[in-house]
């Protein structure tokens, strides 16, 4: 069993990319969520030559999609608080920058597409970041936001739901600004932000034990165990869930992926 203490790990962000298994965690998340993101990019209709901004680029799967779609005449700027996991990307139409979207400025009126996935729910200053993302769009450019709404995951009475209650308790008590349900408001935010032609989708993701998403949650629970002040009872629940998710079968509700996109006039 992997140890739940790592004296070398001192996170600056709840799920920061400096953690020793961050690439594994993000790669699992990409494998689960990329098909939905592909559908949304199809709906937006990215064309060769576009300039795209990927905020919170993670391990880079969406960056690869964008680089392929915009082609040699297009450009992709990928930014992240910790971009080390992007070091192996070498597309000629790609630029990678270390950037804090809260504290740092973004280029204005520069992009045909600005995209984030599962980023803003973690940022307390999300209401201040949204206007920055809008200002980064060229006239006619599209903002595409994908976030997860976890309300549905708290409804079943199973070991996964009990692990969620335990896992998020110290984070929510610390008032760190994470909002597990904020994604549900996305479709209502883009119009007041000055965008037009708002569209949205909601996709529920369920999973079984032994699946890609099950392993994603097992690794994520480990990162929380190594970084949060849990009680012994909470640690026992989290470890029980990690063991249960190894077993094939069962049925669990992960979240709804809420996507909203709109155009700058």
Coordinates of C-alpha atoms in Angstrom, one line a residue:
X1 CA 0.0 0.0 0.0
X2 CA 1.3 3.5 -0.8
X3 CA 2.1 5.6 2.2
X4 CA -0.3 8.5 2.9
X5 CA 2.5 10.7 4.2
X6 CA 5.2 12.4 2.1
X7 CA 7.4 14.8 3.9
X8 CA 8.7 16.3 0.7
X9 CA 5.2 17.3 -0.5
X10 CA 4.2 20.8 0.6
X11 CA 1.3 21.9 -1.7
X12 CA 0.7 25.5 -2.6
X13 CA -2.6 24.6 -4.3
X14 CA -5.0 21.8 -3.2
X15 CA -4.3 19.7 -6.3
X16 CA -1.1 21.2 -7.5
X17 CA 1.0 19.7 -10.3
X18 CA 4.2 19.5 -8.2
X19 CA 2.9 16.4 -6.4
X20 CA 4.8 13.2 -7.3
X21 CA 1.8 11.5 -9.0
X22 CA 0.3 14.6 -10.6
X23 CA 0.9 13.4 -14.1
X24 CA -0.7 10.1 -13.5
X25 CA -3.8 11.8 -11.9
X26 CA -4.2 14.3 -14.8
X27 CA -3.6 11.7 -17.4
X28 CA -6.5 9.6 -16.0
X29 CA -8.7 12.7 -15.9
X30 CA -7.8 13.4 -19.5
X31 CA -8.7 9.9 -20.6
X32 CA -12.1 10.2 -19.0
X33 CA -13.0 13.8 -20.1
X34 CA -11.3 14.3 -23.4
X35 CA -14.1 12.7 -25.5
X36 CA -16.5 15.3 -24.1
X37 CA -14.1 18.1 -24.7
X38 CA -13.6 16.9 -28.3
X39 CA -17.4 17.2 -28.8
X40 CA -17.4 20.8 -27.5
X41 CA -14.5 21.8 -29.7
X42 CA -16.4 20.4 -32.6
X43 CA -19.4 22.5 -31.7
X44 CA -17.3 25.6 -31.5
X45 CA -15.9 24.9 -34.9
X46 CA -12.2 25.7 -34.5
X47 CA -10.6 26.4 -37.8
X48 CA -7.0 26.4 -39.1
X49 CA -5.2 29.6 -38.4
X50 CA -7.0 30.3 -35.1
X51 CA -5.2 31.8 -32.1
X52 CA -6.1 29.8 -28.9
X53 CA -5.5 30.2 -25.2
X54 CA -5.6 27.2 -22.9
X55 CA -5.8 28.3 -19.2
X56 CA -4.8 25.6 -16.7
X57 CA -3.3 23.3 -19.3
X58 CA -2.6 20.4 -16.9
X59 CA -0.8 17.5 -18.6
X60 CA -1.5 18.9 -22.1
X61 CA -4.1 16.7 -23.8
X62 CA -6.4 19.7 -24.8
X63 CA -3.3 21.6 -25.9
X64 CA -2.5 18.8 -28.3
X65 CA -6.1 18.9 -29.6
X66 CA -5.9 22.6 -30.2
X67 CA -2.5 22.5 -31.9
X68 CA -3.7 19.8 -34.3
X69 CA -6.9 21.8 -35.1
X70 CA -5.4 25.2 -35.7
X71 CA -2.6 23.8 -37.9
X72 CA 0.7 25.4 -38.9
X73 CA -0.8 28.8 -39.4
X74 CA -2.5 28.9 -36.0
X75 CA -1.0 29.4 -32.6
X76 CA -1.8 28.0 -29.1
X77 CA -0.7 29.6 -25.8
X78 CA -0.9 27.2 -22.9
X79 CA -0.6 28.7 -19.4
X80 CA -0.5 27.0 -16.0
X81 CA 0.6 27.7 -12.4
X82 CA 3.0 24.8 -12.7
X83 CA 3.7 24.0 -16.4
X84 CA 6.4 21.4 -15.8
X85 CA 4.1 18.6 -17.1
X86 CA 4.0 20.4 -20.5
X87 CA 7.7 20.2 -21.0
X88 CA 7.5 17.3 -23.4
X89 CA 5.2 19.2 -25.8
X90 CA 7.1 20.4 -28.8
X91 CA 4.6 21.5 -31.4
X92 CA 5.9 24.4 -33.5
X93 CA 2.6 26.3 -33.1
X94 CA 2.7 26.1 -29.3
X95 CA 4.0 28.5 -26.6
X96 CA 3.9 27.5 -22.9
X97 CA 4.1 30.0 -20.1
X98 CA 4.0 29.9 -16.3
X99 CA 1.1 32.2 -15.4
X100 CA -1.2 32.8 -12.5
X101 CA -4.5 33.8 -14.1
X102 CA -5.6 35.6 -10.9
X103 CA -2.5 37.7 -10.4
X104 CA -1.1 38.1 -13.9
X105 CA -2.5 39.8 -17.0
X106 CA -3.5 38.0 -20.1
X107 CA -3.0 39.4 -23.6
X108 CA -6.1 41.4 -24.6
X109 CA -8.2 41.0 -27.8
X110 CA -5.7 38.3 -28.9
X111 CA -7.5 35.0 -29.2
X112 CA -10.2 33.3 -31.3
X113 CA -10.7 30.8 -28.6
X114 CA -10.2 30.9 -24.8
X115 CA -10.8 27.5 -23.0
X116 CA -10.6 26.2 -19.5
X117 CA -11.5 22.8 -18.1
X118 CA -12.1 22.1 -14.3
X119 CA -10.1 25.2 -13.4
X120 CA -12.4 28.0 -12.2
X121 CA -14.2 25.8 -9.6
X122 CA -10.9 25.8 -7.7
X123 CA -10.3 29.6 -7.9
X124 CA -11.9 31.8 -5.2
X125 CA -11.5 34.8 -7.4
X126 CA -13.4 33.2 -10.3
X127 CA -15.7 36.2 -10.6
X128 CA -12.6 38.4 -11.3
X129 CA -11.0 35.9 -13.7
X130 CA -14.1 35.6 -16.0
X131 CA -13.8 39.3 -17.3
X132 CA -10.1 38.7 -17.9
X133 CA -11.0 35.7 -20.1
X134 CA -13.5 37.7 -22.0
X135 CA -11.1 40.6 -22.6
X136 CA -8.6 38.1 -24.0
X137 CA -11.0 37.3 -26.9
X138 CA -10.8 39.0 -30.2
X139 CA -14.1 40.4 -31.5
X140 CA -15.9 37.3 -32.8
X141 CA -13.8 35.0 -30.5
X142 CA -15.4 32.2 -28.4
X143 CA -15.0 31.5 -24.7
X144 CA -15.5 27.8 -23.9
X145 CA -15.7 26.9 -20.2
X146 CA -16.0 23.3 -19.0
X147 CA -16.5 22.7 -15.3
X148 CA -17.7 19.9 -13.1
X149 CA -20.9 20.1 -11.0
X150 CA -20.6 17.5 -8.2
X151 CA -24.1 17.9 -6.8
X152 CA -25.3 14.6 -8.3
X153 CA -22.4 12.8 -6.6
X154 CA -23.6 13.7 -3.2
X155 CA -27.1 12.2 -3.7
X156 CA -26.5 8.4 -3.5
X157 CA -25.8 6.9 0.0
X158 CA -22.7 4.8 -0.9
X159 CA -19.1 4.6 0.1
X160 CA -18.1 7.0 -2.7
X161 CA -20.5 9.7 -1.4
X162 CA -19.2 9.1 2.2
X163 CA -15.7 9.5 1.0
X164 CA -16.6 12.8 -0.7
X165 CA -18.1 14.1 2.6
X166 CA -14.8 13.2 4.4
X167 CA -12.5 14.4 1.7
X168 CA -13.9 17.9 1.3
X169 CA -14.6 18.6 4.9
X170 CA -11.2 20.3 5.8
X171 CA -11.1 22.1 2.5
X172 CA -14.6 23.6 2.8
X173 CA -14.0 24.4 6.5
X174 CA -10.8 26.3 5.6
X175 CA -12.9 28.4 3.2
X176 CA -10.3 28.0 0.5
X177 CA -12.8 29.1 -2.2
X178 CA -13.4 25.7 -3.9
X179 CA -17.1 25.5 -5.1
X180 CA -18.3 22.0 -6.0
X181 CA -21.6 23.3 -7.4
X182 CA -20.6 26.5 -9.1
X183 CA -20.5 24.9 -12.6
X184 CA -24.3 24.8 -12.6
X185 CA -24.4 28.6 -13.0
X186 CA -22.2 28.7 -16.1
X187 CA -24.9 29.1 -18.7
X188 CA -26.3 32.2 -16.8
X189 CA -22.9 34.0 -16.5
X190 CA -21.7 34.5 -20.1
X191 CA -24.5 36.8 -21.2
X192 CA -24.0 39.3 -18.4
X193 CA -20.2 39.1 -19.1
X194 CA -20.9 40.7 -22.4
X195 CA -21.0 37.6 -24.7
X196 CA -23.6 36.6 -27.2
X197 CA -25.0 33.4 -28.7
X198 CA -24.7 31.5 -25.5
X199 CA -24.9 27.7 -25.7
X200 CA -24.5 25.0 -23.1
X201 CA -24.5 21.3 -22.4
X202 CA -24.6 19.0 -19.4
X203 CA -23.1 15.5 -19.5
X204 CA -23.4 13.1 -16.5
X205 CA -20.4 10.9 -15.9
X206 CA -20.8 7.6 -14.0
X207 CA -18.2 4.9 -13.5
X208 CA -17.6 1.4 -12.2
X209 CA -14.9 0.0 -9.9
X210 CA -11.7 -0.8 -11.8
X211 CA -12.4 1.8 -14.5
X212 CA -10.3 4.8 -15.5
X213 CA -12.4 7.2 -13.4
X214 CA -12.2 4.9 -10.5
X215 CA -8.4 5.0 -10.7
X216 CA -8.5 8.8 -11.1
X217 CA -10.4 9.1 -7.8
X218 CA -8.1 6.6 -6.0
X219 CA -5.1 8.7 -7.0
X220 CA -6.9 12.0 -6.2
X221 CA -7.9 10.7 -2.7
X222 CA -4.2 9.8 -2.1
X223 CA -3.2 13.4 -2.9
X224 CA -5.7 14.7 -0.5
X225 CA -4.6 12.2 2.2
X226 CA -1.0 13.5 1.8
X227 CA -2.0 17.2 2.1
X228 CA -5.0 17.6 4.3
X229 CA -5.6 17.3 8.1
X230 CA -8.0 14.4 8.3
X231 CA -9.2 12.7 11.4
X232 CA -8.5 9.0 11.8
X233 CA -12.1 8.2 11.0
X234 CA -12.0 10.2 7.8
X235 CA -8.8 8.6 6.7
X236 CA -10.4 5.2 7.3
X237 CA -13.3 6.1 5.1
X238 CA -11.0 7.4 2.3
X239 CA -8.9 4.3 2.4
X240 CA -12.0 2.1 2.4
X241 CA -13.2 3.9 -0.7
X242 CA -9.9 3.5 -2.4
X243 CA -10.0 -0.2 -1.8
X244 CA -13.6 -0.5 -3.0
X245 CA -12.8 1.3 -6.2
X246 CA -10.3 -1.4 -7.0
X247 CA -13.0 -4.0 -7.3
X248 CA -14.7 -4.3 -10.7
X249 CA -18.3 -3.5 -10.9
X250 CA -20.6 -1.4 -8.9
X251 CA -22.0 1.9 -10.1
X252 CA -21.0 5.4 -8.9
X253 CA -21.8 8.9 -10.0
X254 CA -18.8 11.2 -10.5
X255 CA -20.2 14.6 -11.7
X256 CA -21.9 16.5 -14.4
X257 CA -19.6 18.1 -16.9
X258 CA -21.3 21.5 -17.5
X259 CA -20.0 23.4 -20.6
X260 CA -21.0 26.8 -21.8
X261 CA -19.6 28.8 -24.7
X262 CA -20.4 32.1 -26.3
X263 CA -19.0 34.7 -28.6
X264 CA -17.5 38.2 -28.1
X265 CA -19.5 40.6 -30.3

